[in-house]
């Protein structure tokens, strides 16, 4: 069964057309991540799904039912916000239980659900505190707990980790992945962070300017991007795009090579000078300025002795290179 | 605030200015209160002197309290002020919430219209108001005063509160919607507590002018049983002789309730500010 399906969803604010013909399905138990540059409409799409904004046109189905005119509380969803959005005057316990109590659930049911969620998230010792007395990470766990307690058909996360520091972000990421496994619930997750996208997603939806650019599993998108935008968006360091440095390229064509598929070799096709070296321990990133004046990144595994200023030649496996036409669409290497 | 990093000089200067201002502001109050405890002759001979055992006199208070209506005036003032404030706060907050929260055609225009009253003094409309009150039979009722003061206070209340309400996190309101809170509950339970300092500010700003107003009570409700304290105190100010003891005593007593209200609201103000600081 599909947990969510969107058909031709459009959203305009006045004259600003924010979402354009979005078609999308989320299967039961699937973890779907929306990525895209800032302002592309990720949050707006999430809010349309949640019912916090009405779609200007199109159909939103949750669990098979059309919910276009169903209020947020009755859609069977729960949402976790970037700013936590905990109720400042309620204790952790009441924050988590409020949704169920509003639905008119029995006190014992609410207690049991809150206890279950707080055990899952290690919140037991904070239940009587108010949000102001918690750290950022704890607040975010309470916000997640509040979502779990409602036992929704669909979880919506809007950049839930972006206010946390790096270490905490990693822990919470793992926690969310575990949660997804334990609850086997359908989840939609919005993020800027492509590591979160790659590690958490069953399916990534890449958005640009309110349109879906490509949908697929992380590795599909990584290995087989439909266009230059998707290719450049996923992967860190980002893909290199060259249109002068590679000999024999048809005019108007661009070639894209991921940094890890470039290698130093005596007979490589690309010649250049190393302008910067980043030694990360496990990896070494070289920034190379080619003789044709294009900059590219080379990712070498392990530690490499190359110094700034060195003249290098770079080679790559043509099968690993992507070709793009002038319209930035992906084309096969030999197509004219 | 980081006191260690601030130098002593500016601190002293700042405190000096504030103390000076406090003295200037409190001076008339001080003169009124001290003179209210003095005999009539002492008031004129040495207006700035403190009451001594010779000059001490409670005659003013006796006159005022014997004038049996004083408590009635007091009660009228209290009713008018408290009810007007309550109405200003509740309607002002509701209008401000609608303006800040909902997108509807004419939203900006409506906001402008509601704020217009800040710039136009309501007294310009006195004649029209009086005509309206006469034709609705509200002359010489406290309701008339309450209605006028509510109208007078609303523009600033809407203006200030909507600015504050725009600052309340959208995520919080949306979280409430997802948890099934009605718009009323979101307003009363989530938004109002967060704009409490602004509410207190609005209350303080409106309270004093209402309590002290002489104009509208004189025009709309001059009858004995609906006189406010300020109007009632005028009986001691005659055309030829003024009973200064009584006037000063009445004024001194009139300060008390406003002070109590002020303390209540300013506590809210401080609590609101500190609760915001620890977020
Ligand atoms: N209430 C609104 N009125 C008018 N325009 C809006 C409104 N909300 C969002 N927009 C516009 O819609 C576009 C998409 O906004 P949205 O918040 O969905 O972006 P986003 O992808 O979530 O960005 P970010 O990654 O920065 O959070 C933006 O250009 C924004 O200016
Ligand atoms: Mg967003």
Coordinates of C-alpha atoms and ligand atoms in Angstrom, one line a residue:
Chain A
X1 CA 0.0 0.0 0.0
X2 CA 1.2 3.5 -0.6
X3 CA 1.6 5.7 2.5
X4 CA 1.4 8.9 0.5
X5 CA 0.7 9.9 -3.0
X6 CA 0.8 13.3 -4.6
X7 CA -0.7 13.9 -8.0
X8 CA 0.0 17.1 -9.8
X9 CA 0.3 19.1 -6.7
X10 CA 0.8 22.9 -7.2
X11 CA 1.2 25.6 -4.7
X12 CA 1.3 29.3 -5.2
X13 CA 1.6 32.1 -2.7
X14 CA -0.1 34.9 -4.6
X15 CA 1.8 35.2 -7.8
X16 CA 4.7 33.2 -6.6
X17 CA 4.5 29.6 -8.0
X18 CA 6.4 27.6 -5.4
X19 CA 5.5 24.0 -6.2
X20 CA 5.0 22.9 -9.8
X21 CA 3.3 19.7 -10.8
X22 CA 4.7 17.5 -8.0
X23 CA 4.0 13.8 -8.6
X24 CA 5.3 11.4 -5.9
X25 CA 4.5 8.3 -4.1
X26 CA 5.9 7.0 -0.8
X27 CA 5.4 3.3 -0.1
X28 CA 4.5 1.9 3.3
X29 CA 7.6 1.8 5.5
X30 CA 9.7 3.8 3.1
X31 CA 12.2 6.4 4.2
X32 CA 12.1 9.2 1.7
X33 CA 14.4 12.2 1.8
X34 CA 13.7 15.5 0.1
X35 CA 16.9 17.4 -0.9
X36 CA 17.4 20.5 -2.8
X37 CA 18.9 24.0 -2.6
X38 CA 17.6 26.5 -0.2
X39 CA 14.2 28.0 -1.3
X40 CA 13.4 25.2 -3.7
X41 CA 10.1 24.4 -1.8
X42 CA 11.0 21.5 0.4
X43 CA 9.4 22.9 3.5
X44 CA 6.4 24.1 1.5
X45 CA 5.9 20.6 0.1
X46 CA 6.1 19.1 3.6
X47 CA 3.6 21.6 4.9
X48 CA 1.2 20.8 2.1
X49 CA 1.5 17.2 3.0
X50 CA 0.9 18.0 6.6
X51 CA -2.1 20.2 5.8
X52 CA -0.6 23.3 7.2
X53 CA -0.9 24.8 3.7
X54 CA -3.6 24.0 1.2
X55 CA -2.4 22.8 -2.2
X56 CA -3.5 25.3 -4.9
X57 CA -4.3 22.3 -7.1
X58 CA -3.7 18.6 -7.2
X59 CA -4.5 15.6 -4.9
X60 CA -2.8 14.6 -1.7
X61 CA -3.6 11.0 -0.6
X62 CA -2.4 9.6 2.8
X63 CA -2.9 5.9 3.2
X64 CA -5.2 5.9 0.2
X65 CA -7.6 8.6 1.4
X66 CA -7.8 12.0 -0.3
X67 CA -6.9 14.4 2.5
X68 CA -7.0 17.7 0.7
X69 CA -9.6 19.1 3.0
X70 CA -8.7 17.2 6.1
X71 CA -7.2 19.2 9.0
X72 CA -3.6 18.4 10.0
X73 CA -4.6 16.7 13.2
X74 CA -6.8 14.2 11.4
X75 CA -4.3 13.2 8.7
X76 CA -2.5 10.6 10.7
X77 CA 0.8 12.4 10.5
X78 CA 3.3 13.8 12.9
X79 CA 5.9 16.4 12.3
X80 CA 9.2 17.3 13.8
X81 CA 10.4 20.8 13.3
X82 CA 13.8 22.3 12.9
X83 CA 13.2 24.7 15.8
X84 CA 11.9 21.8 18.0
X85 CA 8.7 23.8 18.6
X86 CA 8.1 22.4 22.0
X87 CA 5.4 24.0 24.1
X88 CA 7.4 26.1 26.5
X89 CA 4.9 26.0 29.4
X90 CA 4.4 22.2 29.4
X91 CA 6.6 19.5 30.9
X92 CA 8.3 17.0 28.6
X93 CA 5.6 14.5 29.5
X94 CA 2.7 16.9 28.7
X95 CA 4.5 18.0 25.5
X96 CA 4.6 14.4 24.3
X97 CA 1.1 13.6 25.5
X98 CA -0.8 16.6 24.2
X99 CA -1.7 15.3 20.8
X100 CA -3.2 12.1 22.1
X101 CA -5.1 13.9 24.9
X102 CA -6.5 16.2 22.2
X103 CA -7.8 13.2 20.4
X104 CA -9.6 12.2 23.5
X105 CA -7.5 9.1 24.3
X106 CA -7.7 7.5 27.7
X107 CA -5.3 8.8 30.4
X108 CA -3.9 5.3 30.7
X109 CA -3.3 5.0 27.0
X110 CA -1.5 8.4 26.9
X111 CA 0.6 7.4 29.9
X112 CA 1.6 4.1 28.2
X113 CA 2.4 5.7 24.9
X114 CA 4.5 8.4 26.5
X115 CA 6.3 5.8 28.6
X116 CA 7.0 3.8 25.5
X117 CA 8.4 6.7 23.5
X118 CA 10.5 8.1 26.4
X119 CA 12.0 4.7 26.9
X120 CA 12.9 4.5 23.2
X121 CA 14.6 7.9 23.3
X122 CA 16.1 7.7 26.8
X123 CA 14.0 10.6 28.1
X124 CA 12.8 8.9 31.3
X125 CA 14.8 11.1 33.6
X126 CA 13.6 14.4 32.0
X127 CA 9.8 13.8 31.9
X128 CA 9.0 16.4 34.5
X129 CA 11.3 19.1 33.1
X130 CA 10.2 22.0 30.9
X131 CA 11.8 22.5 27.5
X132 CA 13.8 25.5 28.8
X133 CA 15.7 23.1 31.2
X134 CA 16.9 20.8 28.4
X135 CA 19.8 20.9 26.0
X136 CA 19.3 21.2 22.3
X137 CA 19.8 17.5 21.7
X138 CA 17.4 16.6 24.4
X139 CA 14.8 19.0 23.1
X140 CA 15.1 17.5 19.6
X141 CA 14.6 14.0 21.2
X142 CA 11.5 15.3 22.9
X143 CA 10.2 16.6 19.6
X144 CA 10.8 13.2 18.0
X145 CA 9.1 11.6 21.0
X146 CA 6.1 13.8 20.6
X147 CA 5.8 12.5 17.1
X148 CA 6.2 8.9 18.1
X149 CA 3.5 9.1 20.8
X150 CA 0.9 9.9 18.2
X151 CA 1.7 6.6 16.3
X152 CA 1.2 8.3 13.0
X153 CA 0.9 6.7 9.6
X154 CA 3.5 9.1 8.3
X155 CA 6.3 11.0 10.0
X156 CA 7.4 14.3 8.6
X157 CA 10.8 15.7 9.5
X158 CA 11.9 19.2 8.5
X159 CA 15.6 19.5 8.9
X160 CA 15.5 18.1 12.4
X161 CA 19.2 18.0 12.9
X162 CA 20.4 21.3 11.5
X163 CA 20.5 23.0 14.9
X164 CA 22.7 20.3 16.5
X165 CA 26.5 20.1 16.5
X166 CA 28.3 17.6 14.4
X167 CA 28.8 14.8 16.9
X168 CA 25.2 15.0 18.2
X169 CA 24.0 15.2 14.6
X170 CA 25.6 11.9 13.9
X171 CA 24.2 10.2 17.0
X172 CA 20.7 11.5 16.3
X173 CA 21.0 10.4 12.7
X174 CA 21.7 6.9 13.8
X175 CA 18.9 7.2 16.3
X176 CA 16.5 8.2 13.6
X177 CA 17.6 5.3 11.4
X178 CA 17.1 2.9 14.3
X179 CA 13.7 4.4 14.9
X180 CA 12.7 3.8 11.3
X181 CA 13.7 0.2 11.6
X182 CA 11.9 -0.3 15.0
X183 CA 8.7 1.4 14.0
X184 CA 8.9 0.4 10.4
X185 CA 6.9 3.6 9.7
X186 CA 6.8 5.7 6.6
X187 CA 8.9 8.8 7.0
X188 CA 9.6 11.9 4.9
X189 CA 12.7 13.8 5.8
X190 CA 13.8 17.2 4.5
X191 CA 17.5 18.1 4.7
X192 CA 20.2 20.2 3.2
X193 CA 22.8 17.7 4.4
X194 CA 23.7 15.2 1.7
X195 CA 25.3 12.8 4.2
X196 CA 21.9 12.6 6.0
X197 CA 20.3 12.1 2.6
X198 CA 22.6 9.4 1.5
X199 CA 22.7 7.5 4.8
X200 CA 19.1 7.6 5.8
X201 CA 17.1 7.4 2.6
X202 CA 15.5 4.4 0.8
X203 CA 14.6 7.0 -1.8
X204 CA 15.8 10.5 -2.4
X205 CA 13.7 13.1 -4.1
X206 CA 15.8 15.9 -5.6
X207 CA 13.9 19.2 -5.9
X208 CA 14.9 22.3 -7.8
X209 CA 12.7 25.4 -8.1
X210 CA 9.6 23.6 -7.0
X211 CA 10.0 20.7 -9.5
X212 CA 11.1 17.1 -8.9
X213 CA 14.4 16.7 -10.8
X214 CA 14.9 13.0 -10.1
X215 CA 13.7 10.3 -7.7
X216 CA 15.7 7.2 -6.9
X217 CA 17.7 5.3 -4.3
X218 CA 20.8 7.1 -3.1
X219 CA 23.1 4.9 -5.2
X220 CA 21.0 5.2 -8.3
X221 CA 21.2 8.9 -8.1
X222 CA 24.9 8.9 -7.4
X223 CA 25.8 6.5 -10.1
X224 CA 23.2 7.5 -12.7
X225 CA 22.2 11.2 -12.3
X226 CA 19.6 12.4 -14.9
X227 CA 21.2 15.8 -15.3
X228 CA 24.0 18.0 -14.3
X229 CA 22.1 19.5 -11.4
X230 CA 21.5 16.1 -9.7
X231 CA 25.1 15.1 -10.4
X232 CA 26.5 18.2 -8.8
X233 CA 24.1 18.1 -5.9
X234 CA 25.0 14.7 -4.6
X235 CA 28.5 13.7 -3.6
X236 CA 31.1 15.4 -1.5
X237 CA 33.5 16.8 -2.7
X238 CA 31.2 17.7 -5.6
X239 CA 31.6 16.3 -9.1
X240 CA 34.1 18.0 -11.4
X241 CA 32.7 19.5 -14.6
X242 CA 35.1 20.1 -17.5
X243 CA 34.5 21.4 -20.9
X244 CA 38.0 22.4 -22.1
X245 CA 40.5 20.3 -20.3
X246 CA 39.5 16.9 -21.8
X247 CA 40.7 16.5 -25.4
X248 CA 38.3 15.4 -28.1
X249 CA 35.1 16.6 -26.4
X250 CA 32.4 17.9 -28.8
X251 CA 31.6 21.6 -28.5
X252 CA 28.8 22.4 -26.0
X253 CA 29.4 19.2 -24.2
X254 CA 30.5 19.0 -20.6
X255 CA 32.1 16.0 -18.9
X256 CA 31.5 15.2 -15.3
X257 CA 33.9 13.1 -13.2
X258 CA 33.6 12.4 -9.5
X259 CA 36.8 13.3 -7.6
X260 CA 37.4 9.8 -6.5
X261 CA 37.5 8.5 -10.1
X262 CA 40.4 10.8 -11.1
X263 CA 43.8 9.4 -10.5
X264 CA 47.4 10.7 -10.8
X265 CA 49.0 8.9 -13.8
X266 CA 52.0 9.7 -16.1
X267 CA 49.9 9.3 -19.3
X268 CA 46.7 11.0 -18.0
X269 CA 44.8 13.2 -20.5
X270 CA 44.5 16.2 -18.2
X271 CA 47.5 18.3 -17.2
X272 CA 47.6 20.8 -14.4
X273 CA 49.1 22.3 -11.3
X274 CA 48.2 21.5 -7.8
X275 CA 47.0 24.7 -6.1
X276 CA 45.9 23.3 -2.7
X277 CA 46.1 20.1 -0.7
X278 CA 43.7 19.0 2.0
X279 CA 45.0 16.1 4.1
X280 CA 42.2 14.5 6.0
X281 CA 44.1 11.5 7.2
X282 CA 42.0 8.8 5.5
X283 CA 41.7 10.8 2.3
X284 CA 43.7 13.5 0.5
X285 CA 42.0 16.1 -1.6
X286 CA 44.0 17.9 -4.3
X287 CA 42.7 21.0 -5.9
X288 CA 44.2 21.1 -9.4
X289 CA 44.1 24.0 -11.9
X290 CA 44.3 22.5 -15.4
X291 CA 46.4 24.1 -18.2
X292 CA 43.0 25.1 -19.7
X293 CA 42.3 27.1 -16.6
X294 CA 39.5 24.9 -15.0
X295 CA 39.6 23.9 -11.4
X296 CA 38.9 20.4 -10.3
X297 CA 39.1 18.3 -7.2
X298 CA 40.9 15.0 -6.9
X299 CA 40.2 12.6 -4.1
X300 CA 43.0 10.2 -3.3
X301 CA 42.5 7.4 -0.8
X302 CA 45.0 7.3 2.0
X303 CA 47.8 9.8 2.5
X304 CA 49.5 11.2 -0.6
X305 CA 52.9 13.1 -0.7
X306 CA 51.9 15.4 -3.5
X307 CA 52.8 19.1 -2.6
X308 CA 51.3 22.4 -3.7
X309 CA 52.8 23.6 -7.0
X310 CA 53.5 20.1 -8.3
X311 CA 52.8 19.5 -12.0
X312 CA 50.5 16.5 -12.4
X313 CA 48.7 14.6 -15.1
X314 CA 45.3 13.1 -14.2
X315 CA 43.7 10.1 -15.8
X316 CA 40.2 8.6 -15.5
X317 CA 38.2 5.7 -16.7
X318 CA 36.0 6.9 -19.6
X319 CA 33.2 4.5 -18.4
X320 CA 33.1 6.5 -15.1
X321 CA 32.6 9.8 -16.8
X322 CA 29.2 11.5 -17.4
X323 CA 28.4 13.5 -20.4
X324 CA 26.1 16.5 -20.4
X325 CA 24.8 18.5 -23.4
X326 CA 24.4 22.3 -23.5
X327 CA 21.0 22.0 -21.8
X328 CA 22.7 20.2 -18.9
X329 CA 20.9 17.0 -19.7
X330 CA 22.7 13.7 -19.5
X331 CA 23.7 12.2 -22.8
X332 CA 25.6 9.1 -23.8
X333 CA 29.2 9.7 -24.7
X334 CA 29.0 9.0 -28.4
X335 CA 25.6 10.6 -29.1
X336 CA 26.2 13.6 -31.4
Chain B
X1 CA 24.9 41.7 31.1
X2 CA 28.7 41.6 31.5
X3 CA 29.4 44.1 34.3
X4 CA 33.1 43.2 34.4
X5 CA 33.7 44.6 31.0
X6 CA 31.9 47.9 31.6
X7 CA 33.9 50.7 33.0
X8 CA 32.9 52.5 36.2
X9 CA 32.5 56.0 34.6
X10 CA 29.6 55.3 32.3
X11 CA 27.9 53.2 34.9
X12 CA 27.9 56.0 37.4
X13 CA 26.8 58.5 34.7
X14 CA 23.9 56.2 33.6
X15 CA 22.8 55.7 37.2
X16 CA 23.1 59.4 37.9
X17 CA 20.9 60.3 35.0
X18 CA 18.3 57.7 36.0
X19 CA 18.3 58.8 39.6
X20 CA 17.9 62.4 38.5
X21 CA 15.0 61.4 36.3
X22 CA 13.4 59.5 39.1
X23 CA 13.7 62.4 41.5
X24 CA 12.1 64.8 39.0
X25 CA 9.3 62.4 38.2
X26 CA 8.6 61.6 41.8
X27 CA 8.8 65.2 43.0
X28 CA 5.2 66.2 42.4
X29 CA 3.9 62.9 43.8
X30 CA 6.1 63.5 46.9
X31 CA 4.7 67.0 47.3
X32 CA 1.1 65.8 47.0
X33 CA 1.5 63.0 49.5
X34 CA 3.4 65.0 52.1
X35 CA 1.1 68.0 51.9
X36 CA -2.0 65.8 52.2
X37 CA -0.9 65.1 55.8
X38 CA -0.5 68.8 56.7
X39 CA -2.8 71.4 58.0
X40 CA -4.1 74.0 55.5
X41 CA -2.0 76.8 56.9
X42 CA 1.2 74.6 56.8
X43 CA 0.6 73.8 53.1
X44 CA 0.7 77.4 52.2
X45 CA 3.4 78.6 54.6
X46 CA 5.9 75.9 53.7
X47 CA 4.7 73.8 50.7
X48 CA 7.9 71.7 50.5
X49 CA 8.3 71.0 54.3
X50 CA 7.6 67.6 55.7
X51 CA 4.7 67.3 58.2
X52 CA 5.9 67.9 61.7
X53 CA 4.1 67.2 65.0
X54 CA 2.7 70.7 64.8
X55 CA 1.6 70.7 61.2
X56 CA 0.5 67.1 60.9
X57 CA -3.2 66.9 60.2
X58 CA -5.5 64.3 58.8
X59 CA -8.3 66.8 58.1
X60 CA -8.1 66.3 54.4
X61 CA -8.6 62.6 54.6
X62 CA -11.5 63.1 57.1
X63 CA -13.2 65.5 54.7
X64 CA -12.8 63.1 51.8
X65 CA -14.0 60.0 53.7
X66 CA -16.9 61.9 55.2
X67 CA -17.9 62.9 51.8
X68 CA -19.7 59.6 51.6
X69 CA -19.5 59.2 47.8
X70 CA -15.8 58.9 47.7
X71 CA -15.9 55.1 47.8
X72 CA -18.5 55.1 45.1
X73 CA -16.2 57.3 42.9
X74 CA -13.4 55.0 43.7
X75 CA -15.4 52.0 42.7
X76 CA -16.5 53.6 39.5
X77 CA -13.0 54.4 38.5
X78 CA -11.9 50.9 39.3
X79 CA -14.7 49.3 37.3
X80 CA -14.1 51.6 34.3
X81 CA -10.3 51.1 34.3
X82 CA -10.3 47.4 34.9
X83 CA -13.1 46.5 32.5
X84 CA -11.6 48.8 29.8
X85 CA -8.2 47.3 30.2
X86 CA -9.6 43.8 30.0
X87 CA -11.5 44.6 26.8
X88 CA -8.6 46.3 25.2
X89 CA -6.3 43.4 26.0
X90 CA -8.7 40.7 24.8
X91 CA -10.0 42.4 21.7
X92 CA -6.6 43.9 20.9
X93 CA -4.9 40.6 21.2
X94 CA -7.5 38.8 19.1
X95 CA -7.4 41.4 16.3
X96 CA -3.6 41.3 16.4
X97 CA -3.5 37.5 16.2
X98 CA -5.8 37.6 13.1
X99 CA -3.7 40.2 11.4
X100 CA -0.4 38.5 12.3
X101 CA -1.4 35.0 11.6
X102 CA -3.9 34.7 8.7
X103 CA -3.4 35.6 5.1
X104 CA -6.7 37.2 3.8
X105 CA -7.4 39.8 1.2
X106 CA -7.1 43.3 2.7
X107 CA -5.0 42.2 5.6
X108 CA -2.5 45.0 5.3
X109 CA -5.2 47.5 4.7
X110 CA -7.1 46.4 7.7
X111 CA -3.9 46.6 9.8
X112 CA -3.4 50.2 8.6
X113 CA -7.1 51.1 9.3
X114 CA -6.8 49.7 12.9
X115 CA -3.6 51.5 13.5
X116 CA -4.9 54.8 12.2
X117 CA -6.5 55.5 15.6
X118 CA -3.0 56.0 17.0
X119 CA -2.6 59.1 15.0
X120 CA -6.1 60.6 15.4
X121 CA -7.0 61.6 19.0
X122 CA -10.4 60.2 20.0
X123 CA -11.3 63.5 21.6
X124 CA -11.8 65.1 18.1
X125 CA -14.9 62.9 17.9
X126 CA -16.3 64.0 21.3
X127 CA -19.4 65.6 19.9
X128 CA -20.2 62.7 17.7
X129 CA -19.6 60.3 20.5
X130 CA -21.9 62.3 22.8
X131 CA -24.6 62.3 20.2
X132 CA -24.2 58.5 19.8
X133 CA -24.4 58.0 23.6
X134 CA -27.4 60.2 23.8
X135 CA -29.3 58.4 21.1
X136 CA -28.4 55.0 22.5
X137 CA -29.3 56.1 26.0
X138 CA -25.9 55.4 27.4
X139 CA -25.2 58.9 28.8
X140 CA -24.4 58.8 32.5
X141 CA -23.5 55.1 32.5
X142 CA -20.2 53.5 33.1
X143 CA -20.7 51.5 29.9
X144 CA -20.3 54.7 27.9
X145 CA -16.9 55.4 29.5
X146 CA -15.8 51.8 29.1
X147 CA -16.8 51.7 25.4
X148 CA -14.9 55.0 24.7
X149 CA -11.8 53.9 26.5
X150 CA -11.8 50.6 24.8
X151 CA -12.0 52.3 21.4
X152 CA -9.3 54.7 22.5
X153 CA -6.9 51.9 23.6
X154 CA -7.4 49.4 20.8
X155 CA -5.3 51.0 18.0
X156 CA -2.1 51.0 20.0
X157 CA -2.8 47.6 21.5
X158 CA -3.4 46.0 18.0
X159 CA -0.3 47.7 16.7
X160 CA 2.0 46.6 19.4
X161 CA 0.6 43.1 19.9
X162 CA 0.5 42.2 16.2
X163 CA 4.2 43.1 16.0
X164 CA 4.9 40.8 18.9
X165 CA 2.7 38.0 17.6
X166 CA 4.5 38.0 14.2
X167 CA 7.5 37.1 16.3
X168 CA 6.0 34.0 17.7
X169 CA 7.4 30.9 16.0
X170 CA 5.3 29.6 13.2
X171 CA 6.6 26.1 14.0
X172 CA 5.1 26.3 17.5
X173 CA 1.7 27.2 16.1
X174 CA 1.9 24.5 13.5
X175 CA 2.9 22.0 16.1
X176 CA -0.2 22.9 17.9
X177 CA -2.3 22.5 14.8
X178 CA -0.8 19.0 14.2
X179 CA -1.5 18.1 17.8
X180 CA -5.1 19.1 17.2
X181 CA -5.4 22.3 19.1
X182 CA -8.1 24.6 17.8
X183 CA -7.2 28.1 16.7
X184 CA -8.7 29.4 19.9
X185 CA -6.5 27.1 22.0
X186 CA -3.4 28.1 19.9
X187 CA -4.3 31.7 20.6
X188 CA -5.0 31.4 24.3
X189 CA -2.6 28.6 25.3
X190 CA 0.4 29.1 23.0
X191 CA 0.5 32.6 21.7
X192 CA -0.9 34.7 24.6
X193 CA 1.6 33.4 27.3
X194 CA 4.4 34.2 24.9
X195 CA 3.4 37.8 24.3
X196 CA 2.7 38.4 28.0
X197 CA 5.3 41.1 28.3
X198 CA 3.8 43.0 25.4
X199 CA 0.3 42.6 27.0
X200 CA 1.7 44.1 30.2
X201 CA 3.2 47.0 28.3
X202 CA -0.1 47.7 26.6
X203 CA -1.9 47.5 29.9
X204 CA 0.4 50.0 31.6
X205 CA 0.3 52.4 28.7
X206 CA -3.5 52.4 28.8
X207 CA -4.1 52.3 32.5
X208 CA -2.8 55.7 33.6
X209 CA -4.6 57.8 31.0
X210 CA -7.9 56.0 31.6
X211 CA -7.6 56.3 35.4
X212 CA -6.7 60.0 35.2
X213 CA -9.1 61.1 32.5
X214 CA -11.3 64.0 33.3
X215 CA -12.7 64.8 29.8
X216 CA -15.0 61.9 29.1
X217 CA -16.3 61.5 32.6
X218 CA -17.2 65.2 32.6
X219 CA -19.0 65.0 29.3
X220 CA -20.4 61.5 29.2
X221 CA -21.0 60.6 32.8
X222 CA -21.2 63.6 35.1
X223 CA -24.1 62.2 37.2
X224 CA -23.4 61.7 40.9
X225 CA -23.7 57.9 40.9
X226 CA -21.3 57.3 38.0
X227 CA -18.7 59.9 38.7
X228 CA -15.1 58.7 38.6
X229 CA -12.5 59.6 41.2
X230 CA -10.9 62.3 39.1
X231 CA -14.2 63.9 38.4
X232 CA -15.3 63.4 42.0
X233 CA -12.2 65.1 43.4
X234 CA -13.2 68.2 41.4
X235 CA -15.9 69.1 43.9
X236 CA -13.2 70.2 46.3
X237 CA -11.9 72.6 43.7
X238 CA -14.3 75.5 43.8
X239 CA -14.4 78.6 41.7
X240 CA -13.3 80.8 44.6
X241 CA -12.1 78.5 47.4
X242 CA -10.3 75.2 47.0
X243 CA -10.2 72.7 49.8
X244 CA -6.5 71.8 49.2
X245 CA -6.4 69.3 52.1
X246 CA -9.2 67.4 50.6
X247 CA -7.9 67.6 47.0
X248 CA -4.5 66.4 48.0
X249 CA -5.8 63.6 50.2
X250 CA -8.1 62.4 47.4
X251 CA -5.3 62.5 44.9
X252 CA -3.0 60.6 47.3
X253 CA -5.5 57.9 47.7
X254 CA -6.1 57.8 44.0
X255 CA -2.5 56.9 43.5
X256 CA -2.8 53.6 45.5
X257 CA -4.9 51.5 43.2
X258 CA -2.9 52.4 40.1
X259 CA 0.2 51.5 41.9
X260 CA -1.2 48.1 42.8
X261 CA -2.2 47.5 39.2
X262 CA 1.1 48.8 38.0
X263 CA 3.0 46.4 40.3
X264 CA 0.9 43.5 39.1
X265 CA 1.6 44.3 35.4
X266 CA 5.2 45.1 35.8
X267 CA 5.8 41.8 37.6
X268 CA 4.4 40.2 34.4
X269 CA 6.7 42.3 32.4
X270 CA 9.8 41.3 34.3
X271 CA 8.8 37.6 34.4
X272 CA 8.2 37.7 30.6
X273 CA 11.6 39.3 29.9
X274 CA 13.5 36.8 32.0
X275 CA 11.6 33.8 30.7
X276 CA 12.5 35.0 27.2
X277 CA 16.2 35.2 28.2
X278 CA 16.5 31.6 29.2
X279 CA 14.5 30.4 26.2
Ligands
LIG1 N1 4.1 32.2 3.2 C1 4.8 32.4 2.1 N2 4.5 33.5 1.3 C2 5.2 33.7 0.1 N3 6.2 33.0 -0.3 C3 6.6 31.9 0.5 C4 5.9 31.6 1.7 N4 6.5 30.5 2.2 C5 7.5 30.2 1.4 N5 7.5 31.0 0.3 C6 8.5 31.0 -0.8 O1 8.5 29.6 -1.3 C7 9.8 29.2 -1.6 C8 10.1 27.9 -1.0 O2 10.1 28.0 0.4 P1 10.5 26.8 1.3 O3 10.5 27.3 2.7 O4 9.6 25.7 1.0 O5 12.0 26.5 0.9 P2 12.9 25.4 1.4 O6 13.2 24.5 0.3 O7 12.4 24.7 2.6 O8 14.2 26.2 1.8 P3 15.2 26.0 3.0 O9 16.1 24.8 2.6 O10 16.0 27.2 3.1 O11 14.4 25.7 4.3 C9 10.7 30.3 -1.2 O12 11.1 31.0 -2.4 C10 9.9 31.2 -0.3 O13 10.2 32.5 -0.5
LIG2 MG1 12.8 24.7 4.8

